[in-house]
PDB file of C-alpha atoms in Angstrom:
ATOM      1  CA  MET A   1       0.000   0.000   0.000  1.00 97.00           C
ATOM      2  CA  GLN A   2       2.864   2.389   0.735  1.00 97.00           C
ATOM      3  CA  ASN A   3       3.890   2.451  -2.926  1.00 97.00           C
ATOM      4  CA  ILE A   4       0.372   3.633  -3.796  1.00 97.00           C
ATOM      5  CA  ILE A   5       0.564   6.423  -1.212  1.00 98.00           C
ATOM      6  CA  ASP A   6       4.015   7.359  -2.491  1.00 97.00           C
ATOM      7  CA  GLY A   7       2.606   7.415  -6.002  1.00 97.00           C
ATOM      8  CA  PHE A   8      -0.139   9.831  -4.937  1.00 97.00           C
ATOM      9  CA  LEU A   9       2.417  12.127  -3.306  1.00 98.00           C
ATOM     10  CA  LYS A  10       4.448  12.096  -6.523  1.00 97.00           C
ATOM     11  CA  PHE A  11       1.270  12.848  -8.506  1.00 97.00           C
ATOM     12  CA  GLN A  12       0.577  15.814  -6.231  1.00 96.00           C
ATOM     13  CA  ARG A  13       4.130  17.148  -6.552  1.00 97.00           C
ATOM     14  CA  GLU A  14       4.601  16.592 -10.290  1.00 96.00           C
ATOM     15  CA  ALA A  15       1.708  15.473 -12.499  1.00 95.00           C
ATOM     16  CA  PHE A  16      -0.917  17.646 -10.829  1.00 97.00           C
ATOM     17  CA  VAL A  17       1.290  20.730 -10.973  1.00 96.00           C
ATOM     18  CA  GLN A  18       2.025  20.145 -14.661  1.00 96.00           C
ATOM     19  CA  ARG A  19      -1.718  19.835 -15.396  1.00 97.00           C
ATOM     20  CA  SER A  20      -3.049  22.375 -12.918  1.00 97.00           C
ATOM     21  CA  GLU A  21      -4.912  24.350 -15.598  1.00 97.00           C
ATOM     22  CA  LEU A  22      -6.522  21.163 -16.963  1.00 97.00           C
ATOM     23  CA  PHE A  23      -7.720  20.153 -13.499  1.00 97.00           C
ATOM     24  CA  ARG A  24      -9.057  23.675 -12.925  1.00 97.00           C
ATOM     25  CA  GLN A  25     -11.141  23.320 -16.110  1.00 96.00           C
ATOM     26  CA  LEU A  26     -12.333  19.871 -15.035  1.00 97.00           C
ATOM     27  CA  ALA A  27     -13.223  20.905 -11.494  1.00 97.00           C
ATOM     28  CA  ASN A  28     -16.921  21.451 -12.249  1.00 96.00           C
ATOM     29  CA  LYS A  29     -17.565  19.802 -15.610  1.00 96.00           C
ATOM     30  CA  GLN A  30     -16.598  16.960 -17.898  1.00 97.00           C
ATOM     31  CA  SER A  31     -17.140  16.326 -21.587  1.00 97.00           C
ATOM     32  CA  PRO A  32     -15.484  13.034 -22.533  1.00 98.00           C
ATOM     33  CA  GLY A  33     -15.842  12.040 -26.163  1.00 98.00           C
ATOM     34  CA  THR A  34     -15.612   8.285 -25.652  1.00 98.00           C
ATOM     35  CA  LEU A  35     -17.098   5.641 -23.384  1.00 98.00           C
ATOM     36  CA  PHE A  36     -14.414   2.968 -22.964  1.00 98.00           C
ATOM     37  CA  VAL A  37     -15.618  -0.420 -21.709  1.00 98.00           C
ATOM     38  CA  THR A  38     -12.839  -2.811 -20.744  1.00 98.00           C
ATOM     39  CA  CYS A  39     -11.810  -5.506 -18.296  1.00 98.00           C
ATOM     40  CA  SER A  40     -10.848  -4.931 -14.676  1.00 98.00           C
ATOM     41  CA  ASP A  41      -7.574  -6.747 -15.394  1.00 98.00           C
ATOM     42  CA  SER A  42      -4.694  -4.811 -13.812  1.00 98.00           C
ATOM     43  CA  ARG A  43      -2.642  -5.074 -17.006  1.00 98.00           C
ATOM     44  CA  VAL A  44      -5.144  -3.070 -19.055  1.00 98.00           C
ATOM     45  CA  VAL A  45      -4.936   0.669 -18.418  1.00 97.00           C
ATOM     46  CA  PRO A  46      -7.230   2.581 -20.827  1.00 98.00           C
ATOM     47  CA  GLU A  47      -5.645   6.009 -20.397  1.00 97.00           C
ATOM     48  CA  LEU A  48      -2.128   4.616 -20.818  1.00 97.00           C
ATOM     49  CA  LEU A  49      -3.116   2.438 -23.757  1.00 97.00           C
ATOM     50  CA  THR A  50      -4.773   5.331 -25.598  1.00 98.00           C
ATOM     51  CA  GLN A  51      -2.539   8.110 -24.239  1.00 98.00           C
ATOM     52  CA  GLN A  52      -5.503  10.185 -23.085  1.00 98.00           C
ATOM     53  CA  GLU A  53      -5.624  12.880 -20.437  1.00 97.00           C
ATOM     54  CA  PRO A  54      -8.038  13.163 -17.488  1.00 97.00           C
ATOM     55  CA  GLY A  55     -11.486  14.085 -18.787  1.00 98.00           C
ATOM     56  CA  ASP A  56     -11.076  12.370 -22.164  1.00 98.00           C
ATOM     57  CA  LEU A  57     -12.467   8.904 -21.375  1.00 98.00           C
ATOM     58  CA  PHE A  58     -15.573   7.799 -19.495  1.00 98.00           C
ATOM     59  CA  VAL A  59     -14.611   4.302 -18.339  1.00 98.00           C
ATOM     60  CA  ILE A  60     -16.465   1.139 -17.357  1.00 98.00           C
ATOM     61  CA  ARG A  61     -14.336  -1.727 -16.036  1.00 98.00           C
ATOM     62  CA  ASN A  62     -15.558  -5.164 -15.018  1.00 98.00           C
ATOM     63  CA  ALA A  63     -14.670  -8.843 -15.339  1.00 97.00           C
ATOM     64  CA  GLY A  64     -14.748  -9.727 -19.034  1.00 97.00           C
ATOM     65  CA  ASN A  65     -15.579  -6.221 -20.375  1.00 98.00           C
ATOM     66  CA  ILE A  66     -19.251  -7.186 -20.285  1.00 98.00           C
ATOM     67  CA  VAL A  67     -22.296  -5.050 -21.073  1.00 98.00           C
ATOM     68  CA  PRO A  68     -25.461  -6.912 -20.055  1.00 96.00           C
ATOM     69  CA  SER A  69     -28.418  -6.625 -22.405  1.00 96.00           C
ATOM     70  CA  TYR A  70     -30.898  -3.967 -21.289  1.00 95.00           C
ATOM     71  CA  GLY A  71     -33.514  -5.400 -18.933  1.00 87.00           C
ATOM     72  CA  PRO A  72     -36.284  -4.480 -16.489  1.00 80.00           C
ATOM     73  CA  GLU A  73     -33.782  -4.128 -13.652  1.00 76.00           C
ATOM     74  CA  PRO A  74     -30.782  -2.346 -15.174  1.00 73.00           C
ATOM     75  CA  GLY A  75     -27.624  -2.433 -13.093  1.00 88.00           C
ATOM     76  CA  GLY A  76     -24.606  -0.204 -12.761  1.00 94.00           C
ATOM     77  CA  VAL A  77     -23.246  -0.889 -16.237  1.00 97.00           C
ATOM     78  CA  SER A  78     -26.583  -0.022 -17.858  1.00 96.00           C
ATOM     79  CA  ALA A  79     -26.871   3.159 -15.815  1.00 96.00           C
ATOM     80  CA  THR A  80     -23.353   4.208 -16.786  1.00 97.00           C
ATOM     81  CA  VAL A  81     -23.965   3.535 -20.485  1.00 98.00           C
ATOM     82  CA  GLU A  82     -27.179   5.544 -20.325  1.00 97.00           C
ATOM     83  CA  TYR A  83     -25.492   8.476 -18.579  1.00 98.00           C
ATOM     84  CA  ALA A  84     -22.563   8.487 -21.014  1.00 98.00           C
ATOM     85  CA  VAL A  85     -24.787   8.497 -24.089  1.00 98.00           C
ATOM     86  CA  ALA A  86     -27.864  10.451 -22.998  1.00 98.00           C
ATOM     87  CA  VAL A  87     -26.265  13.026 -20.680  1.00 98.00           C
ATOM     88  CA  LEU A  88     -22.599  13.342 -21.636  1.00 98.00           C
ATOM     89  CA  GLY A  89     -23.304  12.780 -25.324  1.00 98.00           C
ATOM     90  CA  VAL A  90     -20.271  10.635 -26.109  1.00 98.00           C
ATOM     91  CA  SER A  91     -19.762  10.125 -29.839  1.00 98.00           C
ATOM     92  CA  ASP A  92     -17.934   6.795 -29.577  1.00 98.00           C
ATOM     93  CA  ILE A  93     -18.124   3.622 -27.491  1.00 98.00           C
ATOM     94  CA  VAL A  94     -15.256   1.123 -27.386  1.00 98.00           C
ATOM     95  CA  ILE A  95     -15.632  -2.442 -26.127  1.00 98.00           C
ATOM     96  CA  CYS A  96     -12.061  -3.562 -25.460  1.00 98.00           C
ATOM     97  CA  GLY A  97     -11.183  -7.167 -24.702  1.00 98.00           C
ATOM     98  CA  HIS A  98      -7.637  -8.372 -24.137  1.00 98.00           C
ATOM     99  CA  SER A  99      -5.295 -11.328 -24.395  1.00 98.00           C
ATOM    100  CA  ASP A 100      -5.013 -13.814 -21.514  1.00 97.00           C
ATOM    101  CA  CYS A 101      -8.399 -12.722 -20.107  1.00 97.00           C
ATOM    102  CA  GLY A 102      -9.195 -14.587 -16.894  1.00 96.00           C
ATOM    103  CA  ALA A 103     -12.955 -14.357 -17.383  1.00 96.00           C
ATOM    104  CA  MET A 104     -12.768 -15.781 -20.892  1.00 96.00           C
ATOM    105  CA  THR A 105     -10.274 -18.430 -19.748  1.00 96.00           C
ATOM    106  CA  ALA A 106     -12.804 -19.637 -17.184  1.00 95.00           C
ATOM    107  CA  ILE A 107     -15.394 -20.001 -19.947  1.00 95.00           C
ATOM    108  CA  SER A 108     -13.101 -21.576 -22.533  1.00 94.00           C
ATOM    109  CA  THR A 109     -11.805 -24.210 -20.083  1.00 93.00           C
ATOM    110  CA  CYS A 110     -15.252 -24.856 -18.560  1.00 91.00           C
ATOM    111  CA  LYS A 111     -13.769 -24.096 -15.165  1.00 92.00           C
ATOM    112  CA  CYS A 112     -16.002 -24.936 -12.230  1.00 92.00           C
ATOM    113  CA  LEU A 113     -17.140 -21.706 -10.603  1.00 93.00           C
ATOM    114  CA  ASP A 114     -19.363 -23.154  -7.873  1.00 94.00           C
ATOM    115  CA  HIS A 115     -17.161 -21.438  -5.302  1.00 96.00           C
ATOM    116  CA  LEU A 116     -17.583 -18.117  -7.153  1.00 95.00           C
ATOM    117  CA  PRO A 117     -21.348 -17.829  -7.657  1.00 96.00           C
ATOM    118  CA  ALA A 118     -21.293 -14.094  -8.353  1.00 95.00           C
ATOM    119  CA  VAL A 119     -18.642 -14.544 -11.038  1.00 95.00           C
ATOM    120  CA  ALA A 120     -20.537 -17.474 -12.582  1.00 95.00           C
ATOM    121  CA  ASN A 121     -23.741 -15.437 -12.724  1.00 95.00           C
ATOM    122  CA  TRP A 122     -21.937 -12.457 -14.265  1.00 96.00           C
ATOM    123  CA  LEU A 123     -20.320 -14.528 -16.991  1.00 96.00           C
ATOM    124  CA  ARG A 124     -23.743 -15.682 -18.181  1.00 95.00           C
ATOM    125  CA  HIS A 125     -23.862 -12.367 -20.010  1.00 95.00           C
ATOM    126  CA  ALA A 126     -21.207 -13.846 -22.319  1.00 95.00           C
ATOM    127  CA  GLU A 127     -23.287 -16.943 -23.071  1.00 95.00           C
ATOM    128  CA  SER A 128     -23.853 -16.131 -26.754  1.00 95.00           C
ATOM    129  CA  ALA A 129     -20.099 -15.795 -27.286  1.00 96.00           C
ATOM    130  CA  LYS A 130     -19.582 -19.130 -25.510  1.00 94.00           C
ATOM    131  CA  VAL A 131     -22.141 -20.926 -27.696  1.00 95.00           C
ATOM    132  CA  ILE A 132     -20.828 -19.497 -30.970  1.00 94.00           C
ATOM    133  CA  ASN A 133     -17.233 -20.210 -30.020  1.00 93.00           C
ATOM    134  CA  ALA A 134     -18.019 -23.796 -28.995  1.00 90.00           C
ATOM    135  CA  ALA A 135     -19.506 -24.493 -32.428  1.00 92.00           C
ATOM    136  CA  ARG A 136     -16.152 -23.888 -34.113  1.00 91.00           C
ATOM    137  CA  GLN A 137     -13.015 -26.001 -34.350  1.00 91.00           C
ATOM    138  CA  HIS A 138      -9.853 -24.680 -32.692  1.00 91.00           C
ATOM    139  CA  ALA A 139      -6.307 -25.876 -33.290  1.00 91.00           C
ATOM    140  CA  SER A 140      -5.204 -25.352 -29.684  1.00 94.00           C
ATOM    141  CA  PRO A 141      -6.425 -24.116 -26.290  1.00 92.00           C
ATOM    142  CA  ALA A 142      -4.635 -20.807 -26.942  1.00 94.00           C
ATOM    143  CA  GLU A 143      -6.458 -20.349 -30.256  1.00 94.00           C
ATOM    144  CA  HIS A 144      -9.710 -21.291 -28.527  1.00 94.00           C
ATOM    145  CA  LEU A 145      -9.183 -18.544 -25.933  1.00 96.00           C
ATOM    146  CA  ASP A 146      -8.136 -15.923 -28.471  1.00 96.00           C
ATOM    147  CA  ALA A 147     -11.227 -16.638 -30.562  1.00 96.00           C
ATOM    148  CA  LEU A 148     -13.481 -16.463 -27.514  1.00 97.00           C
ATOM    149  CA  VAL A 149     -12.066 -13.073 -26.547  1.00 98.00           C
ATOM    150  CA  ARG A 150     -12.981 -11.781 -30.026  1.00 98.00           C
ATOM    151  CA  ASP A 151     -16.396 -13.472 -29.992  1.00 97.00           C
ATOM    152  CA  ASN A 152     -17.108 -11.879 -26.625  1.00 98.00           C
ATOM    153  CA  VAL A 153     -16.326  -8.396 -27.937  1.00 98.00           C
ATOM    154  CA  ILE A 154     -18.820  -8.982 -30.759  1.00 98.00           C
ATOM    155  CA  ALA A 155     -21.407 -10.331 -28.295  1.00 98.00           C
ATOM    156  CA  GLN A 156     -21.046  -7.316 -25.986  1.00 98.00           C
ATOM    157  CA  LEU A 157     -21.475  -4.925 -28.914  1.00 98.00           C
ATOM    158  CA  ALA A 158     -24.735  -6.730 -29.689  1.00 97.00           C
ATOM    159  CA  ASN A 159     -25.798  -6.417 -26.043  1.00 97.00           C
ATOM    160  CA  LEU A 160     -24.893  -2.739 -26.099  1.00 98.00           C
ATOM    161  CA  LYS A 161     -27.281  -2.086 -28.985  1.00 97.00           C
ATOM    162  CA  THR A 162     -30.239  -3.282 -26.874  1.00 97.00           C
ATOM    163  CA  HIS A 163     -29.890  -0.229 -24.623  1.00 97.00           C
ATOM    164  CA  PRO A 164     -32.493   2.421 -25.498  1.00 97.00           C
ATOM    165  CA  SER A 165     -30.061   5.341 -25.242  1.00 97.00           C
ATOM    166  CA  VAL A 166     -27.639   3.587 -27.592  1.00 98.00           C
ATOM    167  CA  ALA A 167     -30.370   2.538 -30.035  1.00 97.00           C
ATOM    168  CA  LEU A 168     -31.626   6.134 -30.220  1.00 97.00           C
ATOM    169  CA  ALA A 169     -28.143   7.591 -30.705  1.00 97.00           C
ATOM    170  CA  LEU A 170     -27.444   5.084 -33.483  1.00 97.00           C
ATOM    171  CA  GLU A 171     -30.767   5.891 -35.143  1.00 96.00           C
ATOM    172  CA  GLN A 172     -29.938   9.607 -34.990  1.00 96.00           C
ATOM    173  CA  GLY A 173     -26.485   9.012 -36.470  1.00 96.00           C
ATOM    174  CA  ARG A 174     -24.518  10.452 -33.564  1.00 97.00           C
ATOM    175  CA  LEU A 175     -22.729   7.400 -32.206  1.00 98.00           C
ATOM    176  CA  ASN A 176     -19.959   5.077 -33.443  1.00 98.00           C
ATOM    177  CA  LEU A 177     -19.240   1.635 -31.987  1.00 98.00           C
ATOM    178  CA  HIS A 178     -15.798   0.039 -31.843  1.00 98.00           C
ATOM    179  CA  GLY A 179     -14.686  -3.484 -30.928  1.00 98.00           C
ATOM    180  CA  TRP A 180     -11.049  -3.900 -29.914  1.00 98.00           C
ATOM    181  CA  VAL A 181      -8.817  -6.672 -28.614  1.00 98.00           C
ATOM    182  CA  TYR A 182      -5.608  -5.561 -26.909  1.00 98.00           C
ATOM    183  CA  ASP A 183      -2.588  -7.862 -27.052  1.00 98.00           C
ATOM    184  CA  ILE A 184      -0.726  -7.283 -23.781  1.00 98.00           C
ATOM    185  CA  GLU A 185       2.593  -8.789 -24.840  1.00 97.00           C
ATOM    186  CA  ARG A 186       2.808  -7.074 -28.233  1.00 97.00           C
ATOM    187  CA  GLY A 187       1.158  -3.773 -27.348  1.00 97.00           C
ATOM    188  CA  ALA A 188      -1.088  -4.179 -30.391  1.00 98.00           C
ATOM    189  CA  ILE A 189      -4.813  -3.755 -30.976  1.00 98.00           C
ATOM    190  CA  ALA A 190      -7.008  -5.731 -33.357  1.00 98.00           C
ATOM    191  CA  ALA A 191     -10.171  -3.842 -34.304  1.00 98.00           C
ATOM    192  CA  LEU A 192     -13.451  -5.221 -35.600  1.00 98.00           C
ATOM    193  CA  ASP A 193     -14.239  -4.202 -39.163  1.00 98.00           C
ATOM    194  CA  GLY A 194     -18.005  -3.911 -39.279  1.00 96.00           C
ATOM    195  CA  THR A 195     -18.150  -4.566 -43.009  1.00 95.00           C
ATOM    196  CA  SER A 196     -16.170  -7.803 -43.093  1.00 96.00           C
ATOM    197  CA  GLN A 197     -16.820  -8.797 -39.452  1.00 94.00           C
ATOM    198  CA  ARG A 198     -13.120  -9.585 -39.165  1.00 97.00           C
ATOM    199  CA  PHE A 199     -10.539  -8.206 -36.758  1.00 98.00           C
ATOM    200  CA  VAL A 200      -7.744  -6.251 -38.402  1.00 98.00           C
ATOM    201  CA  SER A 201      -4.671  -4.403 -37.154  1.00 98.00           C
ATOM    202  CA  LEU A 202      -5.637  -0.970 -35.858  1.00 98.00           C
ATOM    203  CA  THR A 203      -2.107   0.192 -36.641  1.00 98.00           C
ATOM    204  CA  GLU A 204      -2.526  -0.715 -40.300  1.00 98.00           C
ATOM    205  CA  HIS A 205      -6.201   0.282 -40.481  1.00 97.00           C
ATOM    206  CA  PRO A 206      -6.650   3.207 -38.048  1.00 97.00           C
ATOM    207  CA  GLN A 207     -10.091   4.143 -39.403  1.00 96.00           C
ATOM    208  CA  THR A 208     -11.592   0.721 -38.644  1.00 97.00           C
ATOM    209  CA  CYS A 209     -15.003   0.869 -36.982  1.00 97.00           C
ATOM    210  CA  ALA A 210     -17.493  -1.809 -35.931  1.00 97.00           C
ATOM    211  CA  LEU A 211     -20.474   0.447 -36.653  1.00 95.00           C
ATOM    212  CA  ALA A 212     -20.049   3.978 -37.962  1.00 91.00           C
ATOM    213  CA  SER A 213     -22.776   6.601 -37.743  1.00 82.00           C
ATOM    214  CA  GLN A 214     -24.156   8.038 -40.960  1.00 67.00           C
ATOM    215  CA  ALA A 215     -22.614  11.369 -40.054  1.00 61.00           C
ATOM    216  CA  SER A 216     -19.149   9.775 -39.758  1.00 58.00           C
ATOM    217  CA  THR A 217     -19.592   7.910 -43.030  1.00 58.00           C
ATOM    218  CA  ALA A 218     -20.600  11.072 -44.827  1.00 54.00           C
ATOM    219  CA  ALA A 219     -17.600  12.930 -43.422  1.00 53.00           C
TER     220      ALA A 219
END
Protein backbone atom coordinates (compact mmCIF):
# COMPACT_ATOMS: atom_id res chain seq x y z
CA MET A 1 0.00 0.00 0.00
CA GLN A 2 2.86 2.39 0.74
CA ASN A 3 3.89 2.45 -2.93
CA ILE A 4 0.37 3.63 -3.80
CA ILE A 5 0.56 6.42 -1.21
CA ASP A 6 4.02 7.36 -2.49
CA GLY A 7 2.61 7.41 -6.00
CA PHE A 8 -0.14 9.83 -4.94
CA LEU A 9 2.42 12.13 -3.31
CA LYS A 10 4.45 12.10 -6.52
CA PHE A 11 1.27 12.85 -8.51
CA GLN A 12 0.58 15.81 -6.23
CA ARG A 13 4.13 17.15 -6.55
CA GLU A 14 4.60 16.59 -10.29
CA ALA A 15 1.71 15.47 -12.50
CA PHE A 16 -0.92 17.65 -10.83
CA VAL A 17 1.29 20.73 -10.97
CA GLN A 18 2.02 20.14 -14.66
CA ARG A 19 -1.72 19.83 -15.40
CA SER A 20 -3.05 22.38 -12.92
CA GLU A 21 -4.91 24.35 -15.60
CA LEU A 22 -6.52 21.16 -16.96
CA PHE A 23 -7.72 20.15 -13.50
CA ARG A 24 -9.06 23.67 -12.93
CA GLN A 25 -11.14 23.32 -16.11
CA LEU A 26 -12.33 19.87 -15.04
CA ALA A 27 -13.22 20.90 -11.49
CA ASN A 28 -16.92 21.45 -12.25
CA LYS A 29 -17.57 19.80 -15.61
CA GLN A 30 -16.60 16.96 -17.90
CA SER A 31 -17.14 16.33 -21.59
CA PRO A 32 -15.48 13.03 -22.53
CA GLY A 33 -15.84 12.04 -26.16
CA THR A 34 -15.61 8.28 -25.65
CA LEU A 35 -17.10 5.64 -23.38
CA PHE A 36 -14.41 2.97 -22.96
CA VAL A 37 -15.62 -0.42 -21.71
CA THR A 38 -12.84 -2.81 -20.74
CA CYS A 39 -11.81 -5.51 -18.30
CA SER A 40 -10.85 -4.93 -14.68
CA ASP A 41 -7.57 -6.75 -15.39
CA SER A 42 -4.69 -4.81 -13.81
CA ARG A 43 -2.64 -5.07 -17.01
CA VAL A 44 -5.14 -3.07 -19.05
CA VAL A 45 -4.94 0.67 -18.42
CA PRO A 46 -7.23 2.58 -20.83
CA GLU A 47 -5.64 6.01 -20.40
CA LEU A 48 -2.13 4.62 -20.82
CA LEU A 49 -3.12 2.44 -23.76
CA THR A 50 -4.77 5.33 -25.60
CA GLN A 51 -2.54 8.11 -24.24
CA GLN A 52 -5.50 10.19 -23.08
CA GLU A 53 -5.62 12.88 -20.44
CA PRO A 54 -8.04 13.16 -17.49
CA GLY A 55 -11.49 14.09 -18.79
CA ASP A 56 -11.08 12.37 -22.16
CA LEU A 57 -12.47 8.90 -21.38
CA PHE A 58 -15.57 7.80 -19.50
CA VAL A 59 -14.61 4.30 -18.34
CA ILE A 60 -16.46 1.14 -17.36
CA ARG A 61 -14.34 -1.73 -16.04
CA ASN A 62 -15.56 -5.16 -15.02
CA ALA A 63 -14.67 -8.84 -15.34
CA GLY A 64 -14.75 -9.73 -19.03
CA ASN A 65 -15.58 -6.22 -20.38
CA ILE A 66 -19.25 -7.19 -20.28
CA VAL A 67 -22.30 -5.05 -21.07
CA PRO A 68 -25.46 -6.91 -20.05
CA SER A 69 -28.42 -6.62 -22.41
CA TYR A 70 -30.90 -3.97 -21.29
CA GLY A 71 -33.51 -5.40 -18.93
CA PRO A 72 -36.28 -4.48 -16.49
CA GLU A 73 -33.78 -4.13 -13.65
CA PRO A 74 -30.78 -2.35 -15.17
CA GLY A 75 -27.62 -2.43 -13.09
CA GLY A 76 -24.61 -0.20 -12.76
CA VAL A 77 -23.25 -0.89 -16.24
CA SER A 78 -26.58 -0.02 -17.86
CA ALA A 79 -26.87 3.16 -15.81
CA THR A 80 -23.35 4.21 -16.79
CA VAL A 81 -23.96 3.53 -20.49
CA GLU A 82 -27.18 5.54 -20.32
CA TYR A 83 -25.49 8.48 -18.58
CA ALA A 84 -22.56 8.49 -21.01
CA VAL A 85 -24.79 8.50 -24.09
CA ALA A 86 -27.86 10.45 -23.00
CA VAL A 87 -26.26 13.03 -20.68
CA LEU A 88 -22.60 13.34 -21.64
CA GLY A 89 -23.30 12.78 -25.32
CA VAL A 90 -20.27 10.64 -26.11
CA SER A 91 -19.76 10.12 -29.84
CA ASP A 92 -17.93 6.79 -29.58
CA ILE A 93 -18.12 3.62 -27.49
CA VAL A 94 -15.26 1.12 -27.39
CA ILE A 95 -15.63 -2.44 -26.13
CA CYS A 96 -12.06 -3.56 -25.46
CA GLY A 97 -11.18 -7.17 -24.70
CA HIS A 98 -7.64 -8.37 -24.14
CA SER A 99 -5.29 -11.33 -24.40
CA ASP A 100 -5.01 -13.81 -21.51
CA CYS A 101 -8.40 -12.72 -20.11
CA GLY A 102 -9.20 -14.59 -16.89
CA ALA A 103 -12.96 -14.36 -17.38
CA MET A 104 -12.77 -15.78 -20.89
CA THR A 105 -10.27 -18.43 -19.75
CA ALA A 106 -12.80 -19.64 -17.18
CA ILE A 107 -15.39 -20.00 -19.95
CA SER A 108 -13.10 -21.58 -22.53
CA THR A 109 -11.80 -24.21 -20.08
CA CYS A 110 -15.25 -24.86 -18.56
CA LYS A 111 -13.77 -24.10 -15.17
CA CYS A 112 -16.00 -24.94 -12.23
CA LEU A 113 -17.14 -21.71 -10.60
CA ASP A 114 -19.36 -23.15 -7.87
CA HIS A 115 -17.16 -21.44 -5.30
CA LEU A 116 -17.58 -18.12 -7.15
CA PRO A 117 -21.35 -17.83 -7.66
CA ALA A 118 -21.29 -14.09 -8.35
CA VAL A 119 -18.64 -14.54 -11.04
CA ALA A 120 -20.54 -17.47 -12.58
CA ASN A 121 -23.74 -15.44 -12.72
CA TRP A 122 -21.94 -12.46 -14.26
CA LEU A 123 -20.32 -14.53 -16.99
CA ARG A 124 -23.74 -15.68 -18.18
CA HIS A 125 -23.86 -12.37 -20.01
CA ALA A 126 -21.21 -13.85 -22.32
CA GLU A 127 -23.29 -16.94 -23.07
CA SER A 128 -23.85 -16.13 -26.75
CA ALA A 129 -20.10 -15.80 -27.29
CA LYS A 130 -19.58 -19.13 -25.51
CA VAL A 131 -22.14 -20.93 -27.70
CA ILE A 132 -20.83 -19.50 -30.97
CA ASN A 133 -17.23 -20.21 -30.02
CA ALA A 134 -18.02 -23.80 -29.00
CA ALA A 135 -19.51 -24.49 -32.43
CA ARG A 136 -16.15 -23.89 -34.11
CA GLN A 137 -13.01 -26.00 -34.35
CA HIS A 138 -9.85 -24.68 -32.69
CA ALA A 139 -6.31 -25.88 -33.29
CA SER A 140 -5.20 -25.35 -29.68
CA PRO A 141 -6.42 -24.12 -26.29
CA ALA A 142 -4.64 -20.81 -26.94
CA GLU A 143 -6.46 -20.35 -30.26
CA HIS A 144 -9.71 -21.29 -28.53
CA LEU A 145 -9.18 -18.54 -25.93
CA ASP A 146 -8.14 -15.92 -28.47
CA ALA A 147 -11.23 -16.64 -30.56
CA LEU A 148 -13.48 -16.46 -27.51
CA VAL A 149 -12.07 -13.07 -26.55
CA ARG A 150 -12.98 -11.78 -30.03
CA ASP A 151 -16.40 -13.47 -29.99
CA ASN A 152 -17.11 -11.88 -26.63
CA VAL A 153 -16.33 -8.40 -27.94
CA ILE A 154 -18.82 -8.98 -30.76
CA ALA A 155 -21.41 -10.33 -28.29
CA GLN A 156 -21.05 -7.32 -25.99
CA LEU A 157 -21.47 -4.93 -28.91
CA ALA A 158 -24.74 -6.73 -29.69
CA ASN A 159 -25.80 -6.42 -26.04
CA LEU A 160 -24.89 -2.74 -26.10
CA LYS A 161 -27.28 -2.09 -28.98
CA THR A 162 -30.24 -3.28 -26.87
CA HIS A 163 -29.89 -0.23 -24.62
CA PRO A 164 -32.49 2.42 -25.50
CA SER A 165 -30.06 5.34 -25.24
CA VAL A 166 -27.64 3.59 -27.59
CA ALA A 167 -30.37 2.54 -30.04
CA LEU A 168 -31.63 6.13 -30.22
CA ALA A 169 -28.14 7.59 -30.70
CA LEU A 170 -27.44 5.08 -33.48
CA GLU A 171 -30.77 5.89 -35.14
CA GLN A 172 -29.94 9.61 -34.99
CA GLY A 173 -26.48 9.01 -36.47
CA ARG A 174 -24.52 10.45 -33.56
CA LEU A 175 -22.73 7.40 -32.21
CA ASN A 176 -19.96 5.08 -33.44
CA LEU A 177 -19.24 1.64 -31.99
CA HIS A 178 -15.80 0.04 -31.84
CA GLY A 179 -14.69 -3.48 -30.93
CA TRP A 180 -11.05 -3.90 -29.91
CA VAL A 181 -8.82 -6.67 -28.61
CA TYR A 182 -5.61 -5.56 -26.91
CA ASP A 183 -2.59 -7.86 -27.05
CA ILE A 184 -0.73 -7.28 -23.78
CA GLU A 185 2.59 -8.79 -24.84
CA ARG A 186 2.81 -7.07 -28.23
CA GLY A 187 1.16 -3.77 -27.35
CA ALA A 188 -1.09 -4.18 -30.39
CA ILE A 189 -4.81 -3.76 -30.98
CA ALA A 190 -7.01 -5.73 -33.36
CA ALA A 191 -10.17 -3.84 -34.30
CA LEU A 192 -13.45 -5.22 -35.60
CA ASP A 193 -14.24 -4.20 -39.16
CA GLY A 194 -18.01 -3.91 -39.28
CA THR A 195 -18.15 -4.57 -43.01
CA SER A 196 -16.17 -7.80 -43.09
CA GLN A 197 -16.82 -8.80 -39.45
CA ARG A 198 -13.12 -9.59 -39.17
CA PHE A 199 -10.54 -8.21 -36.76
CA VAL A 200 -7.74 -6.25 -38.40
CA SER A 201 -4.67 -4.40 -37.15
CA LEU A 202 -5.64 -0.97 -35.86
CA THR A 203 -2.11 0.19 -36.64
CA GLU A 204 -2.53 -0.71 -40.30
CA HIS A 205 -6.20 0.28 -40.48
CA PRO A 206 -6.65 3.21 -38.05
CA GLN A 207 -10.09 4.14 -39.40
CA THR A 208 -11.59 0.72 -38.64
CA CYS A 209 -15.00 0.87 -36.98
CA ALA A 210 -17.49 -1.81 -35.93
CA LEU A 211 -20.47 0.45 -36.65
CA ALA A 212 -20.05 3.98 -37.96
CA SER A 213 -22.78 6.60 -37.74
CA GLN A 214 -24.16 8.04 -40.96
CA ALA A 215 -22.61 11.37 -40.05
CA SER A 216 -19.15 9.77 -39.76
CA THR A 217 -19.59 7.91 -43.03
CA ALA A 218 -20.60 11.07 -44.83
CA ALA A 219 -17.60 12.93 -43.42
